Short mmCIF file of C-alpha atoms in Angstrom, two decimals:
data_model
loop_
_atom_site.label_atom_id
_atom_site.label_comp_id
_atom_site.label_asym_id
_atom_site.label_seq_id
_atom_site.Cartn_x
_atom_site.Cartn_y
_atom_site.Cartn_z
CA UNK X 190 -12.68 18.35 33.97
CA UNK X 191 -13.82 17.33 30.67
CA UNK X 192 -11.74 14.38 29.75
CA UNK X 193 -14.19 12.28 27.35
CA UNK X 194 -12.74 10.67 24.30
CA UNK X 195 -8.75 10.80 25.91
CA UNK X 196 -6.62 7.65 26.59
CA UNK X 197 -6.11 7.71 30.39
CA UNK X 198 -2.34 7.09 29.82
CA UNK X 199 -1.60 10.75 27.90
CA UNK X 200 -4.18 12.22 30.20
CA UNK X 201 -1.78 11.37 33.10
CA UNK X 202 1.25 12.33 31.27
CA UNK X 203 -0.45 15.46 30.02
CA UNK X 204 -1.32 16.14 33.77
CA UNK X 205 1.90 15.46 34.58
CA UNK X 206 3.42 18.24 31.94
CA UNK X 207 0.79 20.53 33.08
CA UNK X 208 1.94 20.54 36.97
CA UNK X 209 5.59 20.78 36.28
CA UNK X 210 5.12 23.57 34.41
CA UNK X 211 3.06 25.56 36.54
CA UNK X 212 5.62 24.30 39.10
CA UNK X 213 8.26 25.71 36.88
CA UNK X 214 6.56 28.93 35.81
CA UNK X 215 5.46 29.71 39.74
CA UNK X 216 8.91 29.14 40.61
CA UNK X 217 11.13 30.83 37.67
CA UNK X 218 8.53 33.21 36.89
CA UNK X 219 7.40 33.00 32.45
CA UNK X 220 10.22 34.47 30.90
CA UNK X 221 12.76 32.14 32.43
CA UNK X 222 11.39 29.53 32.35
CA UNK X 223 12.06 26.94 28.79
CA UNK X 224 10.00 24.22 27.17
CA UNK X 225 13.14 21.87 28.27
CA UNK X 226 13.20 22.76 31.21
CA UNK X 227 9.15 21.58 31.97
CA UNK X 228 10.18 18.52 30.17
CA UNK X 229 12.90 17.78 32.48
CA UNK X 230 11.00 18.16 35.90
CA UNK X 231 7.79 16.11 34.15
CA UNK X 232 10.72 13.46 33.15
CA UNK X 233 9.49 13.30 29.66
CA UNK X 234 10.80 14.14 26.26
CA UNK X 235 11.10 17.98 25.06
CA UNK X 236 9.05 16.99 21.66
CA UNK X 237 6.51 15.17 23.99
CA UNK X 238 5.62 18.27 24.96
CA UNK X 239 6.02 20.29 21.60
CA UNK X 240 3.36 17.88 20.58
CA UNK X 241 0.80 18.04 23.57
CA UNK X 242 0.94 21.90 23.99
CA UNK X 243 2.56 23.50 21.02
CA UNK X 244 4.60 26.09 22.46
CA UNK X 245 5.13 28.30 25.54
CA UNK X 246 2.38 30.56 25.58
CA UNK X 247 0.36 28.02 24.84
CA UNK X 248 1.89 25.75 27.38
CA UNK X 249 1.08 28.81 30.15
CA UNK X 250 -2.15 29.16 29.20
CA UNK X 251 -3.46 25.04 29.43
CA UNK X 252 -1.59 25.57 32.83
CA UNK X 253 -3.16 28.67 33.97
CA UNK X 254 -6.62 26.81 32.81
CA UNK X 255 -5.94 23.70 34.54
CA UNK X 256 -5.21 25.50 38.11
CA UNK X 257 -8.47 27.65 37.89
CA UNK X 258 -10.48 25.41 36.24
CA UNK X 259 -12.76 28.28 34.29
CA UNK X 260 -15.57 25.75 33.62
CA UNK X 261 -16.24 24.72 36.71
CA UNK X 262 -15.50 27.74 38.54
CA UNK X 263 -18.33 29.92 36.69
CA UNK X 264 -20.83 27.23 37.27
CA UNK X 265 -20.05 26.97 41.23
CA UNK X 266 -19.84 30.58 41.10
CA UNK X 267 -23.47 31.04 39.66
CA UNK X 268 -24.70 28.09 41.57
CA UNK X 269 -26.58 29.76 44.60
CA UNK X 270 -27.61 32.67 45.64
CA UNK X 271 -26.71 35.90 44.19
CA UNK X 272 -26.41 38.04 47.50
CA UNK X 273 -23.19 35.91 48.29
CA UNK X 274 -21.78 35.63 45.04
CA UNK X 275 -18.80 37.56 46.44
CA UNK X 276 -18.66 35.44 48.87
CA UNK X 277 -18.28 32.28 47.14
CA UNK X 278 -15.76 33.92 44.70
CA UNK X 279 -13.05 35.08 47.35
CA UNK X 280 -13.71 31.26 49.19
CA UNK X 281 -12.71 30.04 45.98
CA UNK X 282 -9.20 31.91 45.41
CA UNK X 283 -8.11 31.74 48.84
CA UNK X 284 -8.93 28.08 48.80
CA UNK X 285 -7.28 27.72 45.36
CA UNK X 286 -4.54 29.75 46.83
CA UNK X 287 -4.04 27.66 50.45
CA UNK X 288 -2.24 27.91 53.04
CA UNK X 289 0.10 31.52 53.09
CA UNK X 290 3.20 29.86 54.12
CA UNK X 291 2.95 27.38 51.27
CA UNK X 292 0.97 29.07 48.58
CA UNK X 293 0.12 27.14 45.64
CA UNK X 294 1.10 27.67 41.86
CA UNK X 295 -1.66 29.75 41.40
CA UNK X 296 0.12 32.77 43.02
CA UNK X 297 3.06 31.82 40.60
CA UNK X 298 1.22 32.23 37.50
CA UNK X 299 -0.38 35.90 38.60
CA UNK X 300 3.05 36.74 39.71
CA UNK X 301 4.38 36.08 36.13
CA UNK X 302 1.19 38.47 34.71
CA UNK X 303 3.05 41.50 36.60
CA UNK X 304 6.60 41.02 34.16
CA UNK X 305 5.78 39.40 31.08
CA UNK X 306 3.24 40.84 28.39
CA UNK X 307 2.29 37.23 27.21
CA UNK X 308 1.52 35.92 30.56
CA UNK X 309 -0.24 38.90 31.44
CA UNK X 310 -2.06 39.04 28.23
CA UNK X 311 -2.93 34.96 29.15
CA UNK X 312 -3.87 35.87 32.72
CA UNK X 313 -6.13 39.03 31.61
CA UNK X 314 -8.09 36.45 29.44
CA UNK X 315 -9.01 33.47 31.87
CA UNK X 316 -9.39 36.04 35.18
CA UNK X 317 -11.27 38.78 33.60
CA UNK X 318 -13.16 37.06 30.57
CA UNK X 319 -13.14 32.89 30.67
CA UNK X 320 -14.23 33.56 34.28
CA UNK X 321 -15.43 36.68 35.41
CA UNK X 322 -16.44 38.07 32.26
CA UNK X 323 -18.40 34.86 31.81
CA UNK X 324 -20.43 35.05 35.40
CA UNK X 325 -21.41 38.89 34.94
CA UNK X 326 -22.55 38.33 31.40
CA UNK X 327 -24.67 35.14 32.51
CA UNK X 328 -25.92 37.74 35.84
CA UNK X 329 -27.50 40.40 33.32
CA UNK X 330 -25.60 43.38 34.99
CA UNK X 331 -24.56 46.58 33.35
CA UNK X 332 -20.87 46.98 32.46
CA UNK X 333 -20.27 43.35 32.39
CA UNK X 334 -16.89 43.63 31.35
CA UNK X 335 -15.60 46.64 34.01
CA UNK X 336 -17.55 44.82 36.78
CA UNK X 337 -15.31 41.46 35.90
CA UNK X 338 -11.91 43.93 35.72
CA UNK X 339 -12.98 45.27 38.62
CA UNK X 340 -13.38 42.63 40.52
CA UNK X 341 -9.96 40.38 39.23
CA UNK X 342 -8.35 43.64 40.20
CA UNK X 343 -9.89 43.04 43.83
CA UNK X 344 -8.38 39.90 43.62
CA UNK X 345 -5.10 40.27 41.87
CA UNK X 346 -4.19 42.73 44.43
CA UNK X 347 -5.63 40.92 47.38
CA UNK X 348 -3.64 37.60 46.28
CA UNK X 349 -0.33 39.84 45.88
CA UNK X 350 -0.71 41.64 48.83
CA UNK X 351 -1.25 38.52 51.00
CA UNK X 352 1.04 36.05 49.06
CA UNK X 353 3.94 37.70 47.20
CA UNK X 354 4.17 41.07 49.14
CA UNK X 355 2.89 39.83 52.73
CA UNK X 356 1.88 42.44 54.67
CA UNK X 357 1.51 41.52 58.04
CA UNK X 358 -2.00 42.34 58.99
CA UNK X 359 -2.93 40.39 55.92
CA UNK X 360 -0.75 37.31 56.46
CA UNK X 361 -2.55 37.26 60.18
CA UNK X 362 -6.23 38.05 59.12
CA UNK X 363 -7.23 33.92 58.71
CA UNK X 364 -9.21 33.18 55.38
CA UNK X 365 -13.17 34.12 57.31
CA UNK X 366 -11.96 37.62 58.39
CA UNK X 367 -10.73 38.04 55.07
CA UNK X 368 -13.88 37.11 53.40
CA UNK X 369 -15.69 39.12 55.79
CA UNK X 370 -13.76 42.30 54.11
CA UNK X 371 -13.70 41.60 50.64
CA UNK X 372 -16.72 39.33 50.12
CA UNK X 373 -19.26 42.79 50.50
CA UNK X 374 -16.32 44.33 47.93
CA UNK X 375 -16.18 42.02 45.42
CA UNK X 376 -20.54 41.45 45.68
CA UNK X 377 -20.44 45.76 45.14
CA UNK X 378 -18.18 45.46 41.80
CA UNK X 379 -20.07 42.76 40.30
CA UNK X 380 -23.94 43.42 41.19
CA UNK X 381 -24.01 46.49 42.96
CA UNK X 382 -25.33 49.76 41.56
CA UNK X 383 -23.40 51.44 39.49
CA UNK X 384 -21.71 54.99 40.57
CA UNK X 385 -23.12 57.94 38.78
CA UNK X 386 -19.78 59.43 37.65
CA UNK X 387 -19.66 63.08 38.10
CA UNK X 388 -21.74 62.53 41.44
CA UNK X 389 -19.76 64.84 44.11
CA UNK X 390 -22.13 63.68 46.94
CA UNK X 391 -20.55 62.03 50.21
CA UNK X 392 -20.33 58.33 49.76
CA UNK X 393 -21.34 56.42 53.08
CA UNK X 394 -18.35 56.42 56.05
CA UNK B 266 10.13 67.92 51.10
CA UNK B 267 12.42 69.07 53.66
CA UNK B 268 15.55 70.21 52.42
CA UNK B 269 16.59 72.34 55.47
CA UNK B 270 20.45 72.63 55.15
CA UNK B 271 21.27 70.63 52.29
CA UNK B 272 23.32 72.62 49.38
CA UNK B 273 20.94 73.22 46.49
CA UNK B 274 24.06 71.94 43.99
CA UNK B 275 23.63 68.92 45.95
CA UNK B 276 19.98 68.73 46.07
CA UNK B 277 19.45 68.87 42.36
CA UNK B 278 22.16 66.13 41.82
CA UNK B 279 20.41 63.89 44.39
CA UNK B 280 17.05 64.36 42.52
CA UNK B 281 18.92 63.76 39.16
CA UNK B 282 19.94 60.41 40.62
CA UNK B 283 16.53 59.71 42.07
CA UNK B 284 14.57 59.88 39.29
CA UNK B 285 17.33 58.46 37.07
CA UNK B 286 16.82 55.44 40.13
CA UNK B 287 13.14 55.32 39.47
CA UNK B 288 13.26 55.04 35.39
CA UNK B 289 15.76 52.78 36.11
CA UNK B 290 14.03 50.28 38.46
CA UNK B 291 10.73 51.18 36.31
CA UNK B 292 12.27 49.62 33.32
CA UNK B 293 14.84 47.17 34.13
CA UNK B 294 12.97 45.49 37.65
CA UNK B 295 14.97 46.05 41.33
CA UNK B 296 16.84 42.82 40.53
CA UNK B 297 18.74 44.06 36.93
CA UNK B 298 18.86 47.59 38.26
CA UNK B 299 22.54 48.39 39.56
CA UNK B 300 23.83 51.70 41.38
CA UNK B 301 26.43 51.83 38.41
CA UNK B 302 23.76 51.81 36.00
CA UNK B 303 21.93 54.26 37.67
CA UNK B 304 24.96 56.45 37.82
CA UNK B 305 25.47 56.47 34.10
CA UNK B 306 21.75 57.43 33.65
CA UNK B 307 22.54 60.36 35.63
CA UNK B 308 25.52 61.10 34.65
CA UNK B 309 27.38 61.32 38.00
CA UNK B 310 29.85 58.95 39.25
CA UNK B 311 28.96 55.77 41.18
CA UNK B 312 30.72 56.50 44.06
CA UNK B 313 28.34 59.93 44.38
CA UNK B 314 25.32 57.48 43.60
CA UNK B 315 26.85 55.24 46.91
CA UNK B 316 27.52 58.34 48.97
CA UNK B 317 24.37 60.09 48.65
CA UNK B 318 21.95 56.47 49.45
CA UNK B 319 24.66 53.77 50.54
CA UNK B 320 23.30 50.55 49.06
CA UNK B 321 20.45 49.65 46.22
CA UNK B 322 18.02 49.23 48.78
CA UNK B 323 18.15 52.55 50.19
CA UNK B 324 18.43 53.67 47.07
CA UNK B 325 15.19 52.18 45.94
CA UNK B 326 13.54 53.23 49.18
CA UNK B 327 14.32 56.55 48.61
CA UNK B 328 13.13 56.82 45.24
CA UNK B 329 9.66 55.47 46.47
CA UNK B 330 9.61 58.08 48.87
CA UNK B 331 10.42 60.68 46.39
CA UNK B 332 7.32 58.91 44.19
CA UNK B 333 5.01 58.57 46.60
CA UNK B 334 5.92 61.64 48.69
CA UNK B 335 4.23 60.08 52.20
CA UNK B 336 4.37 62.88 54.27
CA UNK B 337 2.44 65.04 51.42
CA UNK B 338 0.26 62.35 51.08
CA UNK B 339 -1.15 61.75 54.54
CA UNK B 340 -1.65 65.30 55.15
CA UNK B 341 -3.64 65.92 51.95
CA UNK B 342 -5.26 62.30 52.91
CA UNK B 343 -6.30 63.60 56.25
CA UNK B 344 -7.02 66.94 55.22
CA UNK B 345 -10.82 66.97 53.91
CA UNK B 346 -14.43 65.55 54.48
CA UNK B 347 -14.01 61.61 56.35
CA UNK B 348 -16.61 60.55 54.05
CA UNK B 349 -14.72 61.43 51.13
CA UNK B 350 -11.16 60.08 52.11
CA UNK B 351 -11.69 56.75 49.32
CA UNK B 352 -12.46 59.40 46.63
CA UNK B 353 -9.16 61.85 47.70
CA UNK B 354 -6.84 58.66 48.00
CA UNK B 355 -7.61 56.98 44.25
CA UNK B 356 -7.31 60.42 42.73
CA UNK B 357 -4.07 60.89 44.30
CA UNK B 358 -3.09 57.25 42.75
CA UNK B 359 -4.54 57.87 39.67
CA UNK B 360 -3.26 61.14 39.48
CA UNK B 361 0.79 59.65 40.66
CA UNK B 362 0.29 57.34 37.80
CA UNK B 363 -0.53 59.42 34.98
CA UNK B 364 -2.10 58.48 31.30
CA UNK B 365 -2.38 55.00 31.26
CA UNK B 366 -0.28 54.69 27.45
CA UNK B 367 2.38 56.51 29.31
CA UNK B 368 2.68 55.26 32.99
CA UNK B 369 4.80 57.26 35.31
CA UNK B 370 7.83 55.32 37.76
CA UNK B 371 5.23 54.88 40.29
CA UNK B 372 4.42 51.81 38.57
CA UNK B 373 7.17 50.17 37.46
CA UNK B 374 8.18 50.75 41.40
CA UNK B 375 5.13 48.52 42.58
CA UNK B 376 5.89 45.90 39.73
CA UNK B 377 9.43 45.39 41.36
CA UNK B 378 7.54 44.05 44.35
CA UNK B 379 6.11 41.70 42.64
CA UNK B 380 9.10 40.21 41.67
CA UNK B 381 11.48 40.80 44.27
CA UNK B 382 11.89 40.43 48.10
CA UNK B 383 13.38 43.37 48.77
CA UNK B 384 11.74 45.34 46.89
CA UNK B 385 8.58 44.35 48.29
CA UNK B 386 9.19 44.92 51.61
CA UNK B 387 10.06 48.43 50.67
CA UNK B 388 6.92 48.84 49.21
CA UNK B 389 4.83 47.39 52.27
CA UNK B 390 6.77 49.37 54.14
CA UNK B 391 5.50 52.90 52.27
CA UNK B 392 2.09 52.15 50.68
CA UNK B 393 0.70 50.44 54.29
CA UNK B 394 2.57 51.60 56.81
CA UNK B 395 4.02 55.16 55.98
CA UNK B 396 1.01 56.19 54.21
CA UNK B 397 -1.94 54.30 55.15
CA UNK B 398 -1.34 52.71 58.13
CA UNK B 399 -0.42 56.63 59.16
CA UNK B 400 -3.72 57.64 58.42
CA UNK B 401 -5.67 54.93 59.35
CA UNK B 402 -4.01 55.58 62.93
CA UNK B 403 -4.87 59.54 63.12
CA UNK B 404 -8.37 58.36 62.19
CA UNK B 405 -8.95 56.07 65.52
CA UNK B 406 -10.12 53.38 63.59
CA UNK B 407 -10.46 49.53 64.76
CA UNK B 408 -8.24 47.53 62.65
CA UNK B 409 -6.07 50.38 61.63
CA UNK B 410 -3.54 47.67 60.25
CA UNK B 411 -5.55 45.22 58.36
CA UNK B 412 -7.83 48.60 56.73
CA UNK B 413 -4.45 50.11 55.89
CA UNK B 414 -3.55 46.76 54.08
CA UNK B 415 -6.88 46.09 52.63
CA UNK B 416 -6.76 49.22 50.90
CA UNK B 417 -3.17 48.93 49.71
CA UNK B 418 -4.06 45.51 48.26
CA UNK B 419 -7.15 47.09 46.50
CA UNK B 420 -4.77 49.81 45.17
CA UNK B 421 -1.94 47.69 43.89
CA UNK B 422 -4.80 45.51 42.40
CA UNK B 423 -6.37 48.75 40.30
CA UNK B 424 -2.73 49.70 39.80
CA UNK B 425 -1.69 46.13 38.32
CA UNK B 426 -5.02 45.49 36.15
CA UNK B 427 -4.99 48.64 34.09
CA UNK B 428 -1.28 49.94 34.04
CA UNK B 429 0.58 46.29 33.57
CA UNK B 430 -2.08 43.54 32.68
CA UNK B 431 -3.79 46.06 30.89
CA UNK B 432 -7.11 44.97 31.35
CA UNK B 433 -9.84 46.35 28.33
CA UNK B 434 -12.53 47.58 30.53
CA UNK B 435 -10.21 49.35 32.97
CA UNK B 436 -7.81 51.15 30.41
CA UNK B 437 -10.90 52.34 28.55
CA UNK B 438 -12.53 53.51 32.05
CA UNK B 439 -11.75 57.08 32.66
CA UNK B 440 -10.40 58.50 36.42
CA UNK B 441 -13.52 60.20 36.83
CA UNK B 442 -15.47 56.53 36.34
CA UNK B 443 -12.66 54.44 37.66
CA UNK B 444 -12.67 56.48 41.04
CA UNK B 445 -16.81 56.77 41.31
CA UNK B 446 -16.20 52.51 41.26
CA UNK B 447 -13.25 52.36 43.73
CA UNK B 448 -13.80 55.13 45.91
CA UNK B 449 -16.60 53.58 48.06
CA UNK B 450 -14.41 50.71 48.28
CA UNK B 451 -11.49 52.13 49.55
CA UNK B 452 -13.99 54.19 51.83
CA UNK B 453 -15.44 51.44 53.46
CA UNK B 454 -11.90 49.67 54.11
CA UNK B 455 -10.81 52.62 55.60
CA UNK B 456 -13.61 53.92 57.61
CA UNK B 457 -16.49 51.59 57.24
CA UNK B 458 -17.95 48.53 59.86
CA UNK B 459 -15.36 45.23 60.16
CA UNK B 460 -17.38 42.83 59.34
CA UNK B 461 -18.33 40.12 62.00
CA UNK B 462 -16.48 37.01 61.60
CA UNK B 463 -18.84 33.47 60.95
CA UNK B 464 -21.87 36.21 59.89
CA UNK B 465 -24.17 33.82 57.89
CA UNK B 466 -26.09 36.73 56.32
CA UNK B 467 -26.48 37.78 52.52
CA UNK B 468 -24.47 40.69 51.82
CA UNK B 469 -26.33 43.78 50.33
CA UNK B 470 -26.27 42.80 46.36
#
């Protein structure tokens, strides 16, 4: 994180704001949860953080940014080699997402994309553009921008299926088998070849 | 369906209050969603609502069921080429779901288990194990579990990013070019090699 040119003291606070909401968000889900009500878990003055964030939306979105970290996820992600790009991308969710029996706030904040427009509308731009959209336009690949939907759909519904919905075989596949599966999936969507459409030959069994 | 020896009075009422149930939890979530409410929609007294399905549970189940009609499903799943089973099973989901500026209950349904615990393990219960963990079984598969829930996942993913998050690239995609992407996906979940665990190698890119 890029924290040049900010007294350490509000960057603490600030960080401090930041993980009670997406404490409070993960936990109440976006519509429930208040301005106040962040304040009171960070221990800090309502205003205090009127004046840091603005309001709620905004207040989602610098805590959406500061779990997934865009900037230095799309440079890890293009850091090595291409053939395991998919790779690297579902070793970074499921590590951002830890352990299933105590997931994270990350799994909070998608959960709030699936009932409120303005977190989903916040969610759709850091998954699919600050990050995604971002590594397939820096790859050179054709339909940069379906590749990235493609592939945070992958991964939305992975992380939902594992986390909020838990089916079993999912829950008891550990994080290498997982990769194993998806890793080839998610490498398909965002360099493979792209389908003809129309094309009513037999895909491969 | 089988309707063997029900009254067809009866029958029509109980699909009245089925898809009045599925608006319903569509609109309103499985959590704000009550039988009483669900009666008025239909017209029909509550007590009818409670006679007919007991509880809201069993009344949500059984509006899934009526949605996702499982026993159709696996049939028409099963019924056709192997190597084209990916391509049948996202046209059937596309197809359940409808025009994406007017989704259909099937996906206000699979929002609910984002949101609720019941409600997901309703879901789980139909999209993994009635329906794909029922064809992943008649196919003699390894894995027929985790397959069944790695393809659900991908599903409710698709589902998620283009109906509810609303992603650009994917609401502008067509079917046709939606299914060319997903299809081999959902193919190689369901019928392709499990990857071996700790495999160092570069996927194909």
């Amino acid at each position: 994180m890029n924290r040049t040119g900010r007294r350490p003291g509000a960057s603490t606070t600030r960080e401090e704001i930041l993980t009670a909401a997406a404490e409070a968000f993960s936990t109440g889900g976006y519509e429930a949860t208040s301005m106040r009500q962040v304040a009171a878990v960070a221990g800090v003055d309502p205003a205090l953080v009127r004046r840091f964030f603005g309001g709620k939306e905004q207040l989602f979105a610098a805590a959406v940014s500061e779990v997934f970290q865009p900037e230095h996820a799309v440079a890890m992600l293009l850091d090595g080699p291409r053939g395991r790009l998919g790779e690297r991308l579902v070793t970074y969710v499921l590590g951002l997402l830890g352990e299933v029996e105590r997931p994270g706030p990350l799994l909070g904040l998608m959960r709030s994309a699936a009932t409120s427009e303005p977190a989903a509308a916040l969610i759709r731009t850091f998954l699919a553009e600050e990050m995604l959209g971002r590594v397939t336009s820096k790859l050179g690949v054709d339909h940069p921008d379906l590749r990235a939907a493609l592939a945070a759909g992958q991964l939305v519904g992975l992380v939902i299926s594992r986390y909020a919905v838990r089916l079993d075989a999912l829950v008891a596949a550990g994080p290498a088998e997982l990769t194993g599966w998806v890793a080839p999936v998610l490498q398909r969507y965002l360099t493979g070849r792209a389908p003809v459409v129309g094309d009513g030959e037999e895909v491969n069994a």
